[in-house]
Amino acid sequence: MIISGPCSAESELQVLETARQLAATGKVDIFRAGIWKPRTRPGTFEGVGDVGLPWLRAVKEETGLPVTVEVAKAVHIDLALKHGIDVLWIGARTTVNPFSVQELADALRGVDIPVLVKNPINADTELWIGALERILKAGIRNTGLIHRGFSSYSKNEYRNPPMWQIPIEMKRRFPEIPLLCDPSHICGNRHLLRDISQKSIDLGFSGLMVESHIDPDNAWSDAAQQLKPQDFFHLMEMLVWRREQLPETDTHAELTALRGLIDQLDDELVNLLGQRMEIIDKIGVYKKNNNLTILQTKRWNEILKRGFARGEELGLTRDFLTRYLNAIHLESIHHQNEVMNSDEVKVSGLNHSEKGIKHVKGQ
Ligand code: PEP
Ligand code: MN
């Protein structure tokens, strides 16, 4: 499912011309335009408001494309329905607020319209789930999720870093609900769009929402990330869609064998981690008895250096190795914290310690 259109509706001409050119690409299923824009700062363009809704009706009549707008208040839903809008979406700044989402859910009760729920601005899976649940509870049968990345304090190559583990978790929790990617708001620029779009497709997303505009550089909002309709067409042409499942008739013996190997290796990795933690516990006892701190910075630097050297030889990225080693290190610190700060471990040497550790573990 491909949704495209301008970040904001600005004028009848801009909306209609963008829609005509997009429809001509043959790549769009739904036309989007923001009518009410939730902006970070007051005084910036906050959308044309309901005068823009008839422009969308004109798009529908002329191109035959269904149209979608963002709604953030009950009154937006009323107006959108009155003007024949086909699909509604809830923006990231609304999903964060359970009061707002509940107001929308109440207004949707008894209405039959598809609703797409963007992720909240902050990386909180439960908040995203909560918003979806409120909409489902209101009786909306047709829902979808849109991944638009998460706000980050640190400077980043993305406007909203994708943090793929969160949409992957949503797909696992709601396998039946279509998950779309909005590469425009993730990237915040045009040059990363292809990468992010393809990545989402490779992760099994079922569609995209991409912002496009007849004159992106002069757009009234999100100028840096919108595509001209012809560039949107080229982007769509470059993307490779893959299937998540092989047809039932394929024997796919080779894939099954390779997956068997992966399962074995995963088992070994977990066993090794368990063994590593047993030794970590013993070191914890040693540190306790010798009054040493848990964190030994010099030793930690050595571990990182060794890990990077070996890992990079094997083709693992430094970014992955950093996250992996940090995760193991944090778990180790957590283990030693338990060992060292539990009053129940009263041991004087390594040999005695094992009993104490077991005791702690059993708590
Ligand atoms: C938008 O789609 O133009 C928009 C405001 O997006 P988000 O809610 O993801 O910031
Ligand atoms: Mn936008």
CSV table of C-alpha atoms and ligand atoms in Angstrom, one decimal:
chain,number,residue,atom,x,y,z
A,1,MET,CA,0.0,0.0,0.0
A,2,ILE,CA,1.6,3.3,-1.1
A,3,ILE,CA,0.4,6.6,0.3
A,4,SER,CA,1.8,9.8,-1.1
A,5,GLY,CA,1.1,13.5,-1.2
A,6,PRO,CA,2.2,16.7,0.3
A,7,CYS,CA,3.1,17.2,4.0
A,8,SER,CA,0.6,20.1,4.0
A,9,ALA,CA,-2.2,21.2,1.7
A,10,GLU,CA,-1.3,24.8,0.8
A,11,SER,CA,-3.5,25.8,-2.1
A,12,GLU,CA,-6.1,24.1,-4.3
A,13,LEU,CA,-3.7,24.3,-7.2
A,14,GLN,CA,-0.8,22.7,-5.3
A,15,VAL,CA,-3.0,19.9,-4.0
A,16,LEU,CA,-4.6,19.1,-7.3
A,17,GLU,CA,-1.4,19.4,-9.4
A,18,THR,CA,0.5,17.2,-7.0
A,19,ALA,CA,-2.3,14.7,-7.0
A,20,ARG,CA,-2.5,14.7,-10.9
A,21,GLN,CA,1.2,14.1,-11.3
A,22,LEU,CA,1.2,11.4,-8.6
A,23,ALA,CA,-1.8,9.6,-10.1
A,24,ALA,CA,0.0,9.7,-13.4
A,25,THR,CA,2.9,7.7,-11.9
A,26,GLY,CA,0.4,4.8,-11.4
A,27,LYS,CA,2.3,4.1,-8.1
A,28,VAL,CA,-0.1,5.6,-5.6
A,29,ASP,CA,-2.9,3.9,-3.8
A,30,ILE,CA,-4.0,6.7,-1.4
A,31,PHE,CA,-3.4,10.5,-1.6
A,32,ARG,CA,-2.4,12.2,1.6
A,33,ALA,CA,-2.3,15.9,2.6
A,34,GLY,CA,-2.1,17.5,6.1
A,35,ILE,CA,-4.9,19.9,6.7
A,36,TRP,CA,-4.3,20.6,10.4
A,37,LYS,CA,-0.6,20.6,11.1
A,38,PRO,CA,0.7,20.0,14.7
A,39,ARG,CA,3.8,22.1,14.7
A,40,THR,CA,6.6,22.1,17.3
A,41,ARG,CA,6.6,25.9,17.6
A,42,PRO,CA,3.7,28.3,17.4
A,43,GLY,CA,3.8,30.9,14.6
A,44,THR,CA,4.9,28.4,11.9
A,45,PHE,CA,2.4,27.3,9.3
A,46,GLU,CA,-0.3,25.3,11.1
A,47,GLY,CA,-2.2,24.1,8.1
A,48,VAL,CA,-4.9,25.7,6.0
A,49,GLY,CA,-7.7,24.1,8.1
A,50,ASP,CA,-11.1,22.9,6.8
A,51,VAL,CA,-11.0,25.2,3.7
A,52,GLY,CA,-8.6,22.5,2.3
A,53,LEU,CA,-11.1,19.6,2.6
A,54,PRO,CA,-13.0,20.4,-0.6
A,55,TRP,CA,-9.7,20.4,-2.5
A,56,LEU,CA,-9.3,16.8,-1.4
A,57,ARG,CA,-12.8,16.0,-2.6
A,58,ALA,CA,-11.7,17.4,-5.9
A,59,VAL,CA,-8.6,15.1,-5.9
A,60,LYS,CA,-10.9,12.2,-5.4
A,61,GLU,CA,-13.3,13.1,-8.1
A,62,GLU,CA,-10.6,13.9,-10.6
A,63,THR,CA,-8.0,11.1,-10.0
A,64,GLY,CA,-10.2,8.5,-8.4
A,65,LEU,CA,-7.6,8.1,-5.6
A,66,PRO,CA,-8.9,7.7,-2.0
A,67,VAL,CA,-7.7,10.5,0.3
A,68,THR,CA,-6.4,10.6,3.8
A,69,VAL,CA,-5.8,13.4,6.4
A,70,GLU,CA,-4.3,13.6,9.9
A,71,VAL,CA,-6.9,14.1,12.7
A,72,ALA,CA,-6.0,15.2,16.2
A,73,LYS,CA,-9.3,16.3,17.6
A,74,ALA,CA,-12.9,15.0,17.5
A,75,VAL,CA,-13.9,18.1,15.4
A,76,HIS,CA,-11.3,17.1,12.7
A,77,ILE,CA,-13.0,13.7,12.5
A,78,ASP,CA,-16.5,15.3,12.0
A,79,LEU,CA,-15.2,17.6,9.3
A,80,ALA,CA,-13.2,14.9,7.5
A,81,LEU,CA,-16.2,12.6,7.4
A,82,LYS,CA,-18.5,15.4,6.2
A,83,HIS,CA,-16.1,16.0,3.3
A,84,GLY,CA,-15.8,12.3,2.2
A,85,ILE,CA,-12.3,11.7,3.5
A,86,ASP,CA,-11.6,7.9,3.0
A,87,VAL,CA,-8.9,7.1,5.6
A,88,LEU,CA,-7.7,8.9,8.8
A,89,TRP,CA,-4.3,8.9,10.3
A,90,ILE,CA,-3.3,9.8,13.9
A,91,GLY,CA,0.0,11.8,14.0
A,92,ALA,CA,3.0,11.1,16.2
A,93,ARG,CA,2.3,14.1,18.4
A,94,THR,CA,-1.2,12.9,19.1
A,95,THR,CA,-0.3,9.2,19.7
A,96,VAL,CA,1.8,10.3,22.7
A,97,ASN,CA,-1.3,11.6,24.5
A,98,PRO,CA,-3.8,9.1,25.8
A,99,PHE,CA,-6.4,11.9,26.4
A,100,SER,CA,-6.2,13.0,22.8
A,101,VAL,CA,-6.3,9.4,21.4
A,102,GLN,CA,-9.3,8.6,23.6
A,103,GLU,CA,-11.1,11.7,22.4
A,104,LEU,CA,-10.6,10.4,18.8
A,105,ALA,CA,-11.6,6.9,19.7
A,106,ASP,CA,-14.9,8.2,21.3
A,107,ALA,CA,-15.6,10.3,18.1
A,108,LEU,CA,-14.9,7.2,16.0
A,109,ARG,CA,-17.4,4.9,17.8
A,110,GLY,CA,-20.0,3.7,15.3
A,111,VAL,CA,-18.0,5.0,12.3
A,112,ASP,CA,-16.6,2.7,9.6
A,113,ILE,CA,-13.4,4.2,8.4
A,114,PRO,CA,-9.8,2.9,8.2
A,115,VAL,CA,-7.5,4.5,10.8
A,116,LEU,CA,-3.7,4.5,10.6
A,117,VAL,CA,-1.8,5.1,13.9
A,118,LYS,CA,1.7,6.6,13.7
A,119,ASN,CA,4.1,5.7,16.4
A,120,PRO,CA,4.5,8.2,19.3
A,121,ILE,CA,7.4,10.7,19.1
A,122,ASN,CA,9.2,8.9,21.9
A,123,ALA,CA,10.4,5.3,21.6
A,124,ASP,CA,7.7,3.7,23.8
A,125,THR,CA,6.2,0.6,22.4
A,126,GLU,CA,3.5,0.4,25.0
A,127,LEU,CA,2.3,3.9,24.2
A,128,TRP,CA,1.9,2.9,20.6
A,129,ILE,CA,0.1,-0.2,21.5
A,130,GLY,CA,-2.2,1.7,23.9
A,131,ALA,CA,-3.2,4.1,21.1
A,132,LEU,CA,-3.9,1.2,18.7
A,133,GLU,CA,-6.0,-0.5,21.4
A,134,ARG,CA,-8.1,2.6,22.1
A,135,ILE,CA,-8.9,2.7,18.4
A,136,LEU,CA,-9.7,-1.0,18.2
A,137,LYS,CA,-11.9,-0.8,21.3
A,138,ALA,CA,-13.9,1.9,19.6
A,139,GLY,CA,-14.9,-0.7,17.0
A,140,ILE,CA,-12.7,0.3,14.1
A,141,ARG,CA,-12.1,-2.8,12.1
A,142,ASN,CA,-9.6,-1.5,9.6
A,143,THR,CA,-6.5,-0.2,11.2
A,144,GLY,CA,-2.8,0.1,10.2
A,145,LEU,CA,0.4,1.3,11.9
A,146,ILE,CA,2.9,3.8,10.5
A,147,HIS,CA,6.5,3.8,11.6
A,148,ARG,CA,7.9,7.3,11.3
A,149,GLY,CA,10.9,7.1,13.6
A,150,PHE,CA,11.6,8.4,17.1
A,151,SER,CA,12.7,11.7,18.3
A,152,SER,CA,16.3,11.7,19.6
A,153,TYR,CA,18.2,14.2,21.8
A,154,SER,CA,21.5,13.6,20.2
A,155,LYS,CA,22.4,14.8,16.7
A,156,ASN,CA,21.9,12.0,14.3
A,157,GLU,CA,22.0,11.4,10.5
A,158,TYR,CA,18.2,10.9,10.7
A,159,ARG,CA,15.6,13.4,11.7
A,160,ASN,CA,13.8,10.7,13.7
A,161,PRO,CA,16.1,7.6,14.1
A,162,PRO,CA,14.2,4.4,13.0
A,163,MET,CA,15.0,2.2,16.0
A,164,TRP,CA,13.8,-0.8,14.0
A,165,GLN,CA,13.4,-3.1,17.1
A,166,ILE,CA,10.2,-1.2,18.0
A,167,PRO,CA,8.3,-1.7,14.7
A,168,ILE,CA,9.6,-5.2,14.6
A,169,GLU,CA,8.1,-5.8,18.0
A,170,MET,CA,4.8,-4.2,16.8
A,171,LYS,CA,4.7,-6.6,13.8
A,172,ARG,CA,5.3,-9.5,16.2
A,173,ARG,CA,2.5,-8.4,18.5
A,174,PHE,CA,0.0,-7.5,15.8
A,175,PRO,CA,0.8,-9.7,12.8
A,176,GLU,CA,-2.5,-9.1,11.2
A,177,ILE,CA,-2.3,-5.3,11.2
A,178,PRO,CA,-0.6,-3.7,8.2
A,179,LEU,CA,2.6,-1.9,9.1
A,180,LEU,CA,3.7,0.9,6.9
A,181,CYS,CA,6.9,2.9,6.9
A,182,ASP,CA,7.1,6.7,6.6
A,183,PRO,CA,10.6,7.2,5.4
A,184,SER,CA,10.1,11.0,4.9
A,185,HIS,CA,9.8,11.8,8.6
A,186,ILE,CA,12.5,9.3,9.5
A,187,CYS,CA,15.0,10.8,7.1
A,188,GLY,CA,14.1,14.5,7.1
A,189,ASN,CA,16.0,14.7,3.8
A,190,ARG,CA,15.7,13.3,0.3
A,191,HIS,CA,18.9,11.3,0.0
A,192,LEU,CA,18.3,8.7,2.6
A,193,LEU,CA,14.7,7.8,1.5
A,194,ARG,CA,15.7,4.9,-0.7
A,195,ASP,CA,17.8,3.2,1.9
A,196,ILE,CA,15.1,3.5,4.6
A,197,SER,CA,12.3,2.5,2.3
A,198,GLN,CA,14.1,-0.6,1.1
A,199,LYS,CA,15.1,-1.6,4.6
A,200,SER,CA,11.5,-1.4,5.7
A,201,ILE,CA,10.4,-3.6,2.7
A,202,ASP,CA,13.2,-6.1,3.6
A,203,LEU,CA,11.8,-6.2,7.1
A,204,GLY,CA,8.4,-7.2,5.7
A,205,PHE,CA,6.5,-3.9,6.0
A,206,SER,CA,3.4,-3.8,3.9
A,207,GLY,CA,3.7,-0.3,2.5
A,208,LEU,CA,5.0,3.2,2.5
A,209,MET,CA,3.8,6.8,3.2
A,210,VAL,CA,6.1,9.2,1.3
A,211,GLU,CA,5.7,12.9,1.2
A,212,SER,CA,5.7,14.6,-2.3
A,213,HIS,CA,5.1,18.1,-3.5
A,214,ILE,CA,5.1,19.8,-7.0
A,215,ASP,CA,7.7,22.3,-5.7
A,216,PRO,CA,9.3,20.7,-2.6
A,217,ASP,CA,11.9,23.4,-2.0
A,218,ASN,CA,9.2,26.0,-1.5
A,219,ALA,CA,6.9,23.7,0.5
A,220,TRP,CA,5.4,25.4,3.6
A,221,SER,CA,6.4,22.5,5.8
A,222,ASP,CA,9.0,19.8,5.7
A,223,ALA,CA,10.6,21.2,2.5
A,224,ALA,CA,13.8,19.2,2.8
A,225,GLN,CA,12.2,15.8,2.7
A,226,GLN,CA,9.5,16.0,0.1
A,227,LEU,CA,9.9,14.5,-3.4
A,228,LYS,CA,8.7,15.8,-6.8
A,229,PRO,CA,6.2,13.4,-8.2
A,230,GLN,CA,8.7,12.3,-10.8
A,231,ASP,CA,11.3,11.6,-8.2
A,232,PHE,CA,8.8,9.7,-6.2
A,233,PHE,CA,8.2,7.6,-9.3
A,234,HIS,CA,11.9,6.9,-9.6
A,235,LEU,CA,12.1,5.9,-6.0
A,236,MET,CA,9.2,3.5,-6.4
A,237,GLU,CA,10.9,2.0,-9.5
A,238,MET,CA,14.1,1.4,-7.6
A,239,LEU,CA,12.5,-0.4,-4.7
A,240,VAL,CA,12.6,-4.2,-4.7
A,241,TRP,CA,9.5,-5.8,-3.1
A,242,ARG,CA,10.1,-9.2,-1.6
A,243,ARG,CA,7.7,-11.8,-0.2
A,244,GLU,CA,7.8,-12.8,3.5
A,245,GLN,CA,6.7,-16.4,2.9
A,246,LEU,CA,7.6,-18.9,0.2
A,247,PRO,CA,4.5,-20.5,-1.4
A,248,GLU,CA,3.3,-23.6,0.5
A,249,THR,CA,4.2,-25.7,-2.5
A,250,ASP,CA,8.0,-24.9,-2.4
A,251,THR,CA,10.0,-27.5,-0.5
A,252,HIS,CA,12.6,-24.9,0.4
A,253,ALA,CA,14.8,-27.6,1.9
A,254,GLU,CA,17.9,-25.4,1.6
A,255,LEU,CA,16.3,-22.6,3.7
A,256,THR,CA,15.2,-25.1,6.3
A,257,ALA,CA,18.7,-26.6,6.6
A,258,LEU,CA,20.2,-23.2,7.0
A,259,ARG,CA,17.7,-22.2,9.6
A,260,GLY,CA,18.5,-25.4,11.5
A,261,LEU,CA,22.1,-24.2,11.6
A,262,ILE,CA,21.0,-20.8,12.9
A,263,ASP,CA,18.9,-22.4,15.6
A,264,GLN,CA,21.9,-24.5,16.7
A,265,LEU,CA,24.2,-21.4,16.8
A,266,ASP,CA,21.6,-19.4,18.7
A,267,ASP,CA,21.4,-22.2,21.3
A,268,GLU,CA,25.2,-22.2,21.6
A,269,LEU,CA,25.3,-18.4,21.9
A,270,VAL,CA,22.8,-18.5,24.8
A,271,ASN,CA,24.7,-21.3,26.5
A,272,LEU,CA,27.9,-19.4,26.2
A,273,LEU,CA,26.4,-16.3,27.7
A,274,GLY,CA,25.1,-18.4,30.6
A,275,GLN,CA,28.6,-19.8,31.1
A,276,ARG,CA,30.1,-16.3,30.9
A,277,MET,CA,27.7,-15.1,33.6
A,278,GLU,CA,28.7,-18.0,35.9
A,279,ILE,CA,32.3,-16.9,35.7
A,280,ILE,CA,31.2,-13.2,36.1
A,281,ASP,CA,29.5,-14.3,39.4
A,282,LYS,CA,32.8,-15.9,40.6
A,283,ILE,CA,34.7,-12.7,39.8
A,284,GLY,CA,32.0,-10.8,41.7
A,285,VAL,CA,32.7,-12.9,44.8
A,286,TYR,CA,36.4,-12.2,44.4
A,287,LYS,CA,35.8,-8.5,44.1
A,288,LYS,CA,33.6,-8.5,47.1
A,289,ASN,CA,36.2,-10.3,49.2
A,290,ASN,CA,39.0,-8.1,48.0
A,291,ASN,CA,36.9,-4.9,48.3
A,292,LEU,CA,37.3,-4.0,44.6
A,293,THR,CA,34.8,-2.0,42.6
A,294,ILE,CA,32.5,-3.7,40.1
A,295,LEU,CA,33.5,-1.4,37.3
A,296,GLN,CA,37.2,-1.8,36.4
A,297,THR,CA,37.6,0.8,33.6
A,298,LYS,CA,41.0,-0.5,32.4
A,299,ARG,CA,39.7,-4.0,32.1
A,300,TRP,CA,36.6,-2.8,30.3
A,301,ASN,CA,38.7,-0.9,27.8
A,302,GLU,CA,40.8,-4.1,27.1
A,303,ILE,CA,37.6,-6.1,26.5
A,304,LEU,CA,36.3,-3.5,24.0
A,305,LYS,CA,39.7,-3.4,22.2
A,306,ARG,CA,39.8,-7.2,21.9
A,307,GLY,CA,36.2,-7.4,20.9
A,308,PHE,CA,36.6,-4.8,18.2
A,309,ALA,CA,39.8,-6.3,16.8
A,310,ARG,CA,38.4,-9.8,16.5
A,311,GLY,CA,34.8,-8.7,15.5
A,312,GLU,CA,36.0,-6.4,12.8
A,313,GLU,CA,38.2,-9.2,11.3
A,314,LEU,CA,35.0,-11.2,11.1
A,315,GLY,CA,33.1,-8.5,9.3
A,316,LEU,CA,31.0,-7.3,12.2
A,317,THR,CA,30.4,-3.5,12.3
A,318,ARG,CA,31.8,-1.4,15.2
A,319,ASP,CA,28.3,-0.1,15.8
A,320,PHE,CA,27.0,-3.6,16.4
A,321,LEU,CA,30.0,-4.7,18.5
A,322,THR,CA,29.6,-1.6,20.7
A,323,ARG,CA,25.9,-2.4,21.3
A,324,TYR,CA,26.6,-6.1,21.8
A,325,LEU,CA,29.6,-5.6,24.2
A,326,ASN,CA,27.7,-2.9,26.1
A,327,ALA,CA,24.7,-5.2,26.6
A,328,ILE,CA,26.9,-8.0,27.9
A,329,HIS,CA,28.8,-5.7,30.1
A,330,LEU,CA,25.6,-4.2,31.6
A,331,GLU,CA,24.2,-7.7,32.3
A,332,SER,CA,27.6,-8.7,33.9
A,333,ILE,CA,27.5,-5.6,36.2
A,334,HIS,CA,23.9,-6.4,37.1
A,335,HIS,CA,25.0,-10.0,38.1
A,336,GLN,CA,27.9,-8.7,40.1
A,337,ASN,CA,25.8,-6.1,41.8
A,338,GLU,CA,23.5,-8.9,43.0
A,339,VAL,CA,26.5,-11.0,44.2
A,340,MET,CA,28.2,-8.2,45.9
A,341,ASN,CA,25.3,-6.5,47.6
A,342,SER,CA,23.4,-9.4,48.8
A,343,ASP,CA,23.8,-9.9,52.6
A,344,GLU,CA,23.2,-13.6,52.1
A,345,VAL,CA,26.5,-14.2,50.4
A,346,LYS,CA,28.9,-14.8,53.3
A,347,VAL,CA,31.9,-16.4,51.8
A,348,SER,CA,35.6,-16.1,52.2
A,349,GLY,CA,36.9,-17.9,49.2
A,350,LEU,CA,35.9,-18.8,45.7
A,351,ASN,CA,35.1,-22.4,46.5
A,352,HIS,CA,32.5,-21.5,49.2
A,353,SER,CA,31.1,-18.8,47.0
A,354,GLU,CA,29.2,-21.1,44.7
A,355,LYS,CA,26.7,-22.0,47.3
A,356,GLY,CA,26.2,-18.4,48.2
A,357,ILE,CA,25.6,-17.5,44.5
A,358,LYS,CA,23.1,-20.2,44.0
A,359,HIS,CA,21.3,-18.9,47.1
A,360,VAL,CA,21.2,-15.4,45.6
A,361,LYS,CA,20.0,-16.6,42.3
A,362,GLY,CA,17.2,-18.5,44.0
A,363,GLN,CA,15.8,-15.4,45.7
B,1,PEP,C1,3.0,14.4,8.7
B,1,PEP,O1,2.7,13.3,8.3
B,1,PEP,O2,3.1,15.4,8.0
B,1,PEP,C2,3.3,14.5,10.2
B,1,PEP,C3,3.1,15.6,10.8
B,1,PEP,O3,3.9,13.4,10.6
B,1,PEP,P1,4.3,13.0,12.1
B,1,PEP,O4,3.0,12.9,12.9
B,1,PEP,O5,4.9,11.6,11.9
B,1,PEP,O6,5.3,13.9,12.7
B,2,MN,MN,5.4,16.3,7.2
